XYZ file of N, CA, C and O in Angstrom:
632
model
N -16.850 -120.998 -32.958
C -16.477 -120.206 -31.814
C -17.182 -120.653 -30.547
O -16.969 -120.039 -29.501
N -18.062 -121.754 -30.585
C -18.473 -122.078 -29.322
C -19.912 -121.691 -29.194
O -20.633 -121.529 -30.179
N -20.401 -121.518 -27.697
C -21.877 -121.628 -27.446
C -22.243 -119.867 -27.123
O -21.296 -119.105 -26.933
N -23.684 -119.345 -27.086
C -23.604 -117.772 -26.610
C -22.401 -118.397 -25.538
O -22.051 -119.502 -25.122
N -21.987 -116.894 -25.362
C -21.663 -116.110 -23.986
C -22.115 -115.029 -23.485
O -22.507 -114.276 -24.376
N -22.251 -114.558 -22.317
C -22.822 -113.371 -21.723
C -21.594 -112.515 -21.355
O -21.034 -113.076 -20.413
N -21.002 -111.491 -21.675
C -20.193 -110.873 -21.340
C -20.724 -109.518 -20.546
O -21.777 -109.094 -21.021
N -20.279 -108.869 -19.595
C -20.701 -108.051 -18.684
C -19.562 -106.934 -18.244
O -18.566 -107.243 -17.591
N -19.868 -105.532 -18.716
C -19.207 -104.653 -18.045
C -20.067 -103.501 -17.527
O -19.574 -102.382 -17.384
N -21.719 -103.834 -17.163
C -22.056 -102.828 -16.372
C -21.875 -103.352 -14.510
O -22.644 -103.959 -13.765
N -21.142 -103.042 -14.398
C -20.556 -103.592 -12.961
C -19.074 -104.046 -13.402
O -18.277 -103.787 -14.303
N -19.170 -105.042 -12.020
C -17.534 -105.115 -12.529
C -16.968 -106.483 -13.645
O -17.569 -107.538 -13.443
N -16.076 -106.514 -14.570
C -16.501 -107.448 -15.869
C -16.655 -108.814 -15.326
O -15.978 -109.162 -14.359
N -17.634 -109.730 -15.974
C -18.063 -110.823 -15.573
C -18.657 -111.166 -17.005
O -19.236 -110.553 -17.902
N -18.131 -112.720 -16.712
C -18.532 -113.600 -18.104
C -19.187 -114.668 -17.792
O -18.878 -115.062 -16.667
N -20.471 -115.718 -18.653
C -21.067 -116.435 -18.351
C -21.221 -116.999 -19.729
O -21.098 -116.430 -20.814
N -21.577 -118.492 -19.392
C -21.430 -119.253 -20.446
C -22.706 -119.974 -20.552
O -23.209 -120.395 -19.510
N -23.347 -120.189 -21.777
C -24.008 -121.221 -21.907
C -25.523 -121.224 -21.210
O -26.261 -122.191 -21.023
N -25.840 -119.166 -20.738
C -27.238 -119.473 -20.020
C -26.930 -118.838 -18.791
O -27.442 -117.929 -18.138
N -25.730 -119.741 -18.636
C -25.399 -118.641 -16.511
C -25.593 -117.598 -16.450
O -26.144 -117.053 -17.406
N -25.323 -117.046 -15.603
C -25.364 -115.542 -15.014
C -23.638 -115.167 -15.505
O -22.831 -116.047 -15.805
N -23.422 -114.126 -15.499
C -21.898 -114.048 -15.982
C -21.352 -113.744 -14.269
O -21.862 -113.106 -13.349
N -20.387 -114.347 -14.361
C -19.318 -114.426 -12.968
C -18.110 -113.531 -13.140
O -17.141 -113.443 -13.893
N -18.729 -112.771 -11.864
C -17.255 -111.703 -11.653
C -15.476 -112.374 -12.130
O -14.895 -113.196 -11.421
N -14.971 -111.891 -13.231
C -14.051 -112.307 -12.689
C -12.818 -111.797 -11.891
O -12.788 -110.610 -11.568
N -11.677 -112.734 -11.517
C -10.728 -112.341 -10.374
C -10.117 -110.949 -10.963
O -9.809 -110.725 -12.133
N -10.017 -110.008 -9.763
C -9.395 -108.479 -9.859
C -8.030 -108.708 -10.956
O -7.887 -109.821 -11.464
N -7.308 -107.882 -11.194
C -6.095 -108.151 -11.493
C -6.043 -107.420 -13.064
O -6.912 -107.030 -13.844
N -4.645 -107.453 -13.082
C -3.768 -107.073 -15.454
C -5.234 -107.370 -15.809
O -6.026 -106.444 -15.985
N -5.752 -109.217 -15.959
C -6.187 -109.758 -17.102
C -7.211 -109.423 -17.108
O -7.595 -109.502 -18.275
N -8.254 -108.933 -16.265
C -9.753 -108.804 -15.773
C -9.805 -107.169 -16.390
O -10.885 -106.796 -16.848
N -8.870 -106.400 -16.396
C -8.452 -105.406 -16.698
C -8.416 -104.747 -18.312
O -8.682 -103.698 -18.899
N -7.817 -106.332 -18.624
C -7.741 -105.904 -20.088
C -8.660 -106.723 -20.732
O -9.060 -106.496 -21.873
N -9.035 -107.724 -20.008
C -10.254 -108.000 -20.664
C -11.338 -106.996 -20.885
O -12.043 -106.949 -21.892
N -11.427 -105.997 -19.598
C -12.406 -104.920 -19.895
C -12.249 -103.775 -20.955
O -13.085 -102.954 -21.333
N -10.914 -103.956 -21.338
C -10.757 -102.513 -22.600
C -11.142 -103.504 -23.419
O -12.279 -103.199 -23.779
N -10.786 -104.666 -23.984
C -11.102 -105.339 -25.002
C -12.710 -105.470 -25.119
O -13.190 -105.399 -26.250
N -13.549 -105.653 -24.038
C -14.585 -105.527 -24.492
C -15.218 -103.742 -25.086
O -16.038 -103.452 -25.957
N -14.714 -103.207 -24.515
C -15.073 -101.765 -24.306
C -15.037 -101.601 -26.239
O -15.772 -100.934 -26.966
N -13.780 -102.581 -26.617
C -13.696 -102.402 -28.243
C -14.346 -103.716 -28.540
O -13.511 -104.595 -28.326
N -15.043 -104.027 -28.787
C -15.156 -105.122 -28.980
C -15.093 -105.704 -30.403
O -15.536 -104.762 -31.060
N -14.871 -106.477 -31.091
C -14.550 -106.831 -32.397
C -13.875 -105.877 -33.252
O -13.789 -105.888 -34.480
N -13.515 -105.234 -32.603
C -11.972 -104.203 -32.896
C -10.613 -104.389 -32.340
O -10.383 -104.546 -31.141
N -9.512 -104.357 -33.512
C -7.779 -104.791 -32.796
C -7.648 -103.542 -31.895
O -7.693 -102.371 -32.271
N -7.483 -103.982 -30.689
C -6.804 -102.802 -29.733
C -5.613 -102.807 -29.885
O -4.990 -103.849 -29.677
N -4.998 -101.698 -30.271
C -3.113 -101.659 -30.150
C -2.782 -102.048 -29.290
O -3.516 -101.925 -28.309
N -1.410 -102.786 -29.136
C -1.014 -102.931 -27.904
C -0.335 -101.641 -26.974
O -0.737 -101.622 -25.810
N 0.008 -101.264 -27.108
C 0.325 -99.630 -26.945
C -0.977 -99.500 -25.897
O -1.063 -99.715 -24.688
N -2.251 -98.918 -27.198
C -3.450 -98.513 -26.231
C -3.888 -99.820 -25.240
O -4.902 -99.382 -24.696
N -3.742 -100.729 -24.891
C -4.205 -102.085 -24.541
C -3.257 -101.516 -22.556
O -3.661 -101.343 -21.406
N -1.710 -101.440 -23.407
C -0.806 -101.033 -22.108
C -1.402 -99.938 -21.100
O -1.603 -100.017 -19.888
N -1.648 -98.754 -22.124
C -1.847 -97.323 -21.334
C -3.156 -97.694 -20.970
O -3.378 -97.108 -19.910
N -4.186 -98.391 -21.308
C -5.736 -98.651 -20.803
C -5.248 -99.334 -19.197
O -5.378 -98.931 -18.041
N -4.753 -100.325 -19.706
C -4.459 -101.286 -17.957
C -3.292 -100.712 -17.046
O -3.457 -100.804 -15.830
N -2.304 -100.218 -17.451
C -1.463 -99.571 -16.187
C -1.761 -97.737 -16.006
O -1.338 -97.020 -15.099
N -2.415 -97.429 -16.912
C -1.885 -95.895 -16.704
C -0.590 -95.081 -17.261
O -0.025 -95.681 -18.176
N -0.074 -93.985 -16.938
C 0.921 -94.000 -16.177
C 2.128 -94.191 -15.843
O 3.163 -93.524 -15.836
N 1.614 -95.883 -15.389
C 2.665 -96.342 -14.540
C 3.341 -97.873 -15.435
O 3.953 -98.833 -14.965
N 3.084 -97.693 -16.304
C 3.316 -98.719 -17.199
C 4.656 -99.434 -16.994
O 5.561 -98.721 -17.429
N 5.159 -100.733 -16.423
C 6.454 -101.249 -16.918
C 7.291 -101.273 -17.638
O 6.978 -101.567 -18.791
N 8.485 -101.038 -17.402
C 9.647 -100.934 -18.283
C 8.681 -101.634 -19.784
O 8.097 -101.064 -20.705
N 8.925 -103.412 -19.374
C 8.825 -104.713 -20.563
C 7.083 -104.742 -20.501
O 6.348 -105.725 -20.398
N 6.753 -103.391 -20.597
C 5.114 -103.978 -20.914
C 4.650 -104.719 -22.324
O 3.526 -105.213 -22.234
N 5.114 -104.842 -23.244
C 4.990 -105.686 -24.400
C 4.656 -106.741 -23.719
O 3.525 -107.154 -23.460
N 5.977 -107.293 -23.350
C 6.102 -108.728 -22.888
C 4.774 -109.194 -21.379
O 3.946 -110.063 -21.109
N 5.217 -108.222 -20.937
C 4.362 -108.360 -19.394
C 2.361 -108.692 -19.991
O 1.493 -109.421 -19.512
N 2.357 -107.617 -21.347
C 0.855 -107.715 -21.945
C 0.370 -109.157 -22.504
O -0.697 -109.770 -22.465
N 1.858 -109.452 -23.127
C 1.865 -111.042 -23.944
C 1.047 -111.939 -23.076
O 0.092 -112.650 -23.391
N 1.812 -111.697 -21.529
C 2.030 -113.041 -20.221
C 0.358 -112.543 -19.859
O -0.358 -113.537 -19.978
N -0.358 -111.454 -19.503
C -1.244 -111.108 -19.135
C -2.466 -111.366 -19.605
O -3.503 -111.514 -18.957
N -2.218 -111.438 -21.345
C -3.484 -111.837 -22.331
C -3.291 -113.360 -22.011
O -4.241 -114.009 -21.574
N -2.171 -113.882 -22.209
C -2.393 -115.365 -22.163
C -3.251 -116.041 -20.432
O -4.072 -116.951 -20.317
N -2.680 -115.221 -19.419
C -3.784 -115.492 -18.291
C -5.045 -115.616 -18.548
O -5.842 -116.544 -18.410
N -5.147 -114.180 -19.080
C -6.800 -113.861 -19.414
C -7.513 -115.289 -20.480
O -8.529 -115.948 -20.256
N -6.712 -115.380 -21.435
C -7.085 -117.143 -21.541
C -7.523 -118.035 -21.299
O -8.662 -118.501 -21.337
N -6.421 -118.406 -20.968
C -6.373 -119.437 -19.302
C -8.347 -119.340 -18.705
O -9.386 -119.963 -18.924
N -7.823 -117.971 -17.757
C -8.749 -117.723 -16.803
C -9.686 -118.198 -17.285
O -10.059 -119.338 -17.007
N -10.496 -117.142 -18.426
C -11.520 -117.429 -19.787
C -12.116 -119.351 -20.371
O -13.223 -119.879 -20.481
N -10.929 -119.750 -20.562
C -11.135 -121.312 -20.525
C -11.509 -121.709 -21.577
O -11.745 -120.642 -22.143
N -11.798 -122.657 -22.439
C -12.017 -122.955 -23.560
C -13.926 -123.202 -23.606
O -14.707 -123.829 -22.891
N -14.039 -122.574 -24.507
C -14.176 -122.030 -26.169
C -13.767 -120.769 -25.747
O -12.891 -120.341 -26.498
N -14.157 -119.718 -24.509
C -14.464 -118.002 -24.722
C -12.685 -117.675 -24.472
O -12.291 -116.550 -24.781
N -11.924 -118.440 -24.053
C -11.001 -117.831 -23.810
C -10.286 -118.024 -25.699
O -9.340 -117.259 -25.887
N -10.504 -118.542 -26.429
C -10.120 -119.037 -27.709
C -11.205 -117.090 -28.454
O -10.659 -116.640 -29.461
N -11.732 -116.737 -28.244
C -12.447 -115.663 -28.553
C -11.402 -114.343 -28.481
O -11.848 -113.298 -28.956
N -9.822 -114.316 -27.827
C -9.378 -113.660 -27.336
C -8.132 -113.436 -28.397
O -7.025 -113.739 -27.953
N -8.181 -113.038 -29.482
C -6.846 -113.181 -30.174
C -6.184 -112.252 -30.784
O -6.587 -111.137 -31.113
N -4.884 -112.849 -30.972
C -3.457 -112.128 -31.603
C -3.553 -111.476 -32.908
O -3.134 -112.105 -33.879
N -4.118 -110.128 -33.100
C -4.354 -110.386 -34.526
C -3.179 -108.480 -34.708
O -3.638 -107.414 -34.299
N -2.126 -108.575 -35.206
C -1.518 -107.689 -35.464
C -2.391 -106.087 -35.779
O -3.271 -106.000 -36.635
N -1.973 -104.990 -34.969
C -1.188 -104.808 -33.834
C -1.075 -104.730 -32.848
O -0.150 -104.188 -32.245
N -2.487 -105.539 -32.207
C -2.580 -105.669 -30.945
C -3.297 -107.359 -30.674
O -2.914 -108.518 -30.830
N -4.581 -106.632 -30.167
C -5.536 -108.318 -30.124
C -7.203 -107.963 -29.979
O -7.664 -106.847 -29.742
N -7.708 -108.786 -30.115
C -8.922 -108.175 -30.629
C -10.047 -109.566 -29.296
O -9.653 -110.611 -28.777
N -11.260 -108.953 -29.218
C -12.001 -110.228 -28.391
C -13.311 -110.388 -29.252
O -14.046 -109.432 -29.501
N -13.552 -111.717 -29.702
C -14.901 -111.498 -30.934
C -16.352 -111.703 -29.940
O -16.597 -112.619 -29.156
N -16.955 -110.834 -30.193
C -18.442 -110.757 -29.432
C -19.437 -110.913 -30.719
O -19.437 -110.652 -31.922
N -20.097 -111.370 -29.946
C -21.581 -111.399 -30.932
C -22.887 -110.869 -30.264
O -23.194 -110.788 -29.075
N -23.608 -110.510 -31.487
C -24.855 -109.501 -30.984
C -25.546 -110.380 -29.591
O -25.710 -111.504 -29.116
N -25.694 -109.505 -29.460
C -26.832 -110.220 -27.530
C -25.960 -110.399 -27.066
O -26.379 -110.512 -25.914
N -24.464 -110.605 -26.973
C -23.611 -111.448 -25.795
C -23.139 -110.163 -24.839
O -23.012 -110.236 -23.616
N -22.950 -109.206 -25.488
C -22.326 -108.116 -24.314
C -23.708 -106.850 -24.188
O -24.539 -106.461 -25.008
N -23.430 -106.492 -22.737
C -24.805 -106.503 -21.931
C -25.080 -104.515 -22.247
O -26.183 -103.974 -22.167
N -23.917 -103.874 -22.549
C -23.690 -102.585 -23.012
C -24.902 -102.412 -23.976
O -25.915 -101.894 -23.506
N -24.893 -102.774 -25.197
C -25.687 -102.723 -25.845
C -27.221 -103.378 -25.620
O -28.225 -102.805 -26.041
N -27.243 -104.078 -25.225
C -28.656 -104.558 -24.632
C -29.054 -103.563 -23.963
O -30.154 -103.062 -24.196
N -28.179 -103.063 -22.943
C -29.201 -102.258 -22.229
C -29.508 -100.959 -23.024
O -30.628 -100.459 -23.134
N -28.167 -100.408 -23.652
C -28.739 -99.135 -24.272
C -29.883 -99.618 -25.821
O -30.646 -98.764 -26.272
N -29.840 -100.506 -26.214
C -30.860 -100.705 -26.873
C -32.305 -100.915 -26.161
O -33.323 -100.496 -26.712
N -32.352 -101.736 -24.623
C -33.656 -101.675 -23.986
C -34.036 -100.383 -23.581
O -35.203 -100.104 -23.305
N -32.728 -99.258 -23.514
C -33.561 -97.768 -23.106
C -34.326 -97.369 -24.367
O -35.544 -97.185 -24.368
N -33.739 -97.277 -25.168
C -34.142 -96.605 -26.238
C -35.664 -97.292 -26.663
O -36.526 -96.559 -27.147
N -35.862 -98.410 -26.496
C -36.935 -99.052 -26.989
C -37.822 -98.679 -25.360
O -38.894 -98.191 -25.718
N -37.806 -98.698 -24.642
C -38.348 -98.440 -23.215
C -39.200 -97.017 -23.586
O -40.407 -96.820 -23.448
N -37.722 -95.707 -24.322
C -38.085 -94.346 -24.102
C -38.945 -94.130 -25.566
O -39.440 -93.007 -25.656
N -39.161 -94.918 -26.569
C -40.106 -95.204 -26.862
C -41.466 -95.492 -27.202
O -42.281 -94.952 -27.950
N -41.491 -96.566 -26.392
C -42.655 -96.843 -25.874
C -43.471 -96.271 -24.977
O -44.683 -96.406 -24.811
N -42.675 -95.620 -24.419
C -43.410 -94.490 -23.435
C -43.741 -93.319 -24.425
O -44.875 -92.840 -24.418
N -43.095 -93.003 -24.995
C -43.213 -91.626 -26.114
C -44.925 -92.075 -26.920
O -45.730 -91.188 -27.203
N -45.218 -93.636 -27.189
C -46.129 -93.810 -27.280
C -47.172 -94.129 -26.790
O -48.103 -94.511 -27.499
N -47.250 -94.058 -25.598
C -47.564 -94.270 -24.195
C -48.086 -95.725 -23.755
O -49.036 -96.126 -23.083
N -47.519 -96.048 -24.125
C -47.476 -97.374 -24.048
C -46.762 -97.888 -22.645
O -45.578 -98.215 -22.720
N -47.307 -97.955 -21.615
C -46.575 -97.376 -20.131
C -46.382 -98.972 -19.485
O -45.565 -99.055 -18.567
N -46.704 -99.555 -19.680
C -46.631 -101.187 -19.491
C -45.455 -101.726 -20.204
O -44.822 -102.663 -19.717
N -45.090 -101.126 -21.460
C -44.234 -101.624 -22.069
C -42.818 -101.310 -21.627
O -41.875 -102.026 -21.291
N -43.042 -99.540 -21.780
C -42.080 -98.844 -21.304
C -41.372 -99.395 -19.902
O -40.151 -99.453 -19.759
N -42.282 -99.766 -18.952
C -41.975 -99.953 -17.662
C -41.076 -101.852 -17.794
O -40.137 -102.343 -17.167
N -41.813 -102.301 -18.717
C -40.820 -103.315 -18.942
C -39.417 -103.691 -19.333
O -38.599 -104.488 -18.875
N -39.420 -102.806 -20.383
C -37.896 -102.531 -21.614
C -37.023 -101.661 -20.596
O -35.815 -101.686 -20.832
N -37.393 -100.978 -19.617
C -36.452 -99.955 -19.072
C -36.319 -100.847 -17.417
O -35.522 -100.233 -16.707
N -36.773 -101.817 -16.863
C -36.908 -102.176 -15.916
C -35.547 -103.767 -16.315
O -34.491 -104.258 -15.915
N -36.428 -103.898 -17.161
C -35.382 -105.465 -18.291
C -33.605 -104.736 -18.424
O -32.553 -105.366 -18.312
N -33.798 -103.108 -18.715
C -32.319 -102.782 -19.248
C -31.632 -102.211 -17.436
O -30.472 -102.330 -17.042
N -32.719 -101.666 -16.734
C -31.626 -101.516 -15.629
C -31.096 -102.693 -15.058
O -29.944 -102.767 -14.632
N -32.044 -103.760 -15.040
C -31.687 -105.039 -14.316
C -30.161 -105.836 -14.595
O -29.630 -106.752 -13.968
N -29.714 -105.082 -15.798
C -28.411 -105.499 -16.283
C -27.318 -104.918 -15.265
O -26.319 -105.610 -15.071
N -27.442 -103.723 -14.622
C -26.505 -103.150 -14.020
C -26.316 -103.581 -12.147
O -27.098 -103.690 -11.203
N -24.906 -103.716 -12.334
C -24.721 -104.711 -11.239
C -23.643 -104.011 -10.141
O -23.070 -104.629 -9.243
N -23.516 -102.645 -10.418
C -22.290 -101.766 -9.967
C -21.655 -101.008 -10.246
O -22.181 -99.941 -10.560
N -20.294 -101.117 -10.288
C -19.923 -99.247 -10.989
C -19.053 -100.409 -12.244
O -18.532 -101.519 -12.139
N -19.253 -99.473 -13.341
C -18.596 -100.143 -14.958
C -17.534 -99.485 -14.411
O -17.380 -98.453 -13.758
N -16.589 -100.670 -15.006
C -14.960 -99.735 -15.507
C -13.806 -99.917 -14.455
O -12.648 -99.627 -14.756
N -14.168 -100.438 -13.129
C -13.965 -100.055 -11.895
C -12.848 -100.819 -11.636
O -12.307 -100.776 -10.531
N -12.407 -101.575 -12.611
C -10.880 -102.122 -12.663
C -9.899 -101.669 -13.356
O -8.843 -102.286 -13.497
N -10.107 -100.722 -13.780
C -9.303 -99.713 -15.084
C -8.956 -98.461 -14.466
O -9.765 -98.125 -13.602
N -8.071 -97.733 -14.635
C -7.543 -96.474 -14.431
C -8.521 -95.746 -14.485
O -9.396 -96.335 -15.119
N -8.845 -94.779 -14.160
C -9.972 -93.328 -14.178
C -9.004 -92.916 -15.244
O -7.778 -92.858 -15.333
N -10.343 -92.569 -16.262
C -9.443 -91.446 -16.929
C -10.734 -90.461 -17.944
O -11.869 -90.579 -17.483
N -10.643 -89.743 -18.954
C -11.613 -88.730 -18.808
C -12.549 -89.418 -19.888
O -13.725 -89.087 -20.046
N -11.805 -90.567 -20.732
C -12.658 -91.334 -22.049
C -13.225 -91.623 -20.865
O -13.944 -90.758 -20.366
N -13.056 -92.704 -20.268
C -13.719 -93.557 -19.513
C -15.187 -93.033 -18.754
O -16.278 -93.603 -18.796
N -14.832 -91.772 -18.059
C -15.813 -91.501 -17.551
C -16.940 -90.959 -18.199
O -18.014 -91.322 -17.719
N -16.992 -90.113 -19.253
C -17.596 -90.172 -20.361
C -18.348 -90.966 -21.016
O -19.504 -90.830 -21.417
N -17.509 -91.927 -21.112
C -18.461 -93.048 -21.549
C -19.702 -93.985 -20.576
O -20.722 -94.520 -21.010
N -19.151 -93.944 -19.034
C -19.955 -94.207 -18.318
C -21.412 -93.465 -18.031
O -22.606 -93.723 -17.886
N -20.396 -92.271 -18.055
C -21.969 -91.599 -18.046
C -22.964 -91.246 -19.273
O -24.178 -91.118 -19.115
N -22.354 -91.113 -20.419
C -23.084 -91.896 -21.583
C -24.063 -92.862 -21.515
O -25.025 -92.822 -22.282
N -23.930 -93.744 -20.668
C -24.492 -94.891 -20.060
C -25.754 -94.901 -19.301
O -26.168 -95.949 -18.805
């Protein structure tokens, strides 16, 4: 499957390869559904839920088809090896992450180890693990996706 990647949805989603910093990517469908796919990550998102995550609503007549043309951008965009991470797997499509690569869990694992360490007062440490996990956040999560009441929930979960 290729080299780490850094995948990023505290701010707006951004991916990085190989060490970089992860790079915003362009607004739009694919940036969109790249973000529900991470949101599941190594889970098949229906295509159904994949549709109603990225339009709302307001979904297109031919959204099947329109989702097909949209994942394959996201591809594209993605580029080889991470865009090859992105696949067709009946009944929807799934994006494979690996531990450390998406930044969600890092950080809520650096709180927890932060709140911790402080619990043991260990205040040097604490100030590290919780300073290391905010440093991940780069803006508002989600912020290419429809508002809706999962969503916000989960942010503030966060």
């Amino acid at each position: 499957m290729g080299d780490t990647v850094r995948f990023a949805l505290l701010g707006p989603v951004a991916v990085g390869a190989d060490g970089e910093a992860p790079v915003p990517q362009p607004a739009g469908i694919p940036s969109s559904a790249l973000s529900v796919l991470l949101l599941h990550a190594n889970q098949v998102v229906p295509r159904e839920r994949l549709a109603a995550a990225v339009w709302g609503e307001e979904q297109p007549a031919a959204s099947a088809a329109g989702l097909r043309n949209h994942v394959s951008r996201l591809r594209r965009q993605l580029g080889v090896p991470i865009g090859e991470r992105v696949r067709t797997i009946a009944p929807g499509y799934r994006i494979d992450v690996r531990d450390g690569e998406l930044d969600v869990p890092l950080f809520l694992d650096g709180c927890a180890r932060g709140r911790q360490a402080l619990a043991e007062g260990d205040l040097r440490t604490a100030r590290d693990l919780l300073g290391d996990a905010l440093a991940l956040w780069r803006g508002d999560p989600l912020s290419e996706l429809p508002s809706t009441p999962e969503l916000t929930a989960r942010v503030h979960h966060w």
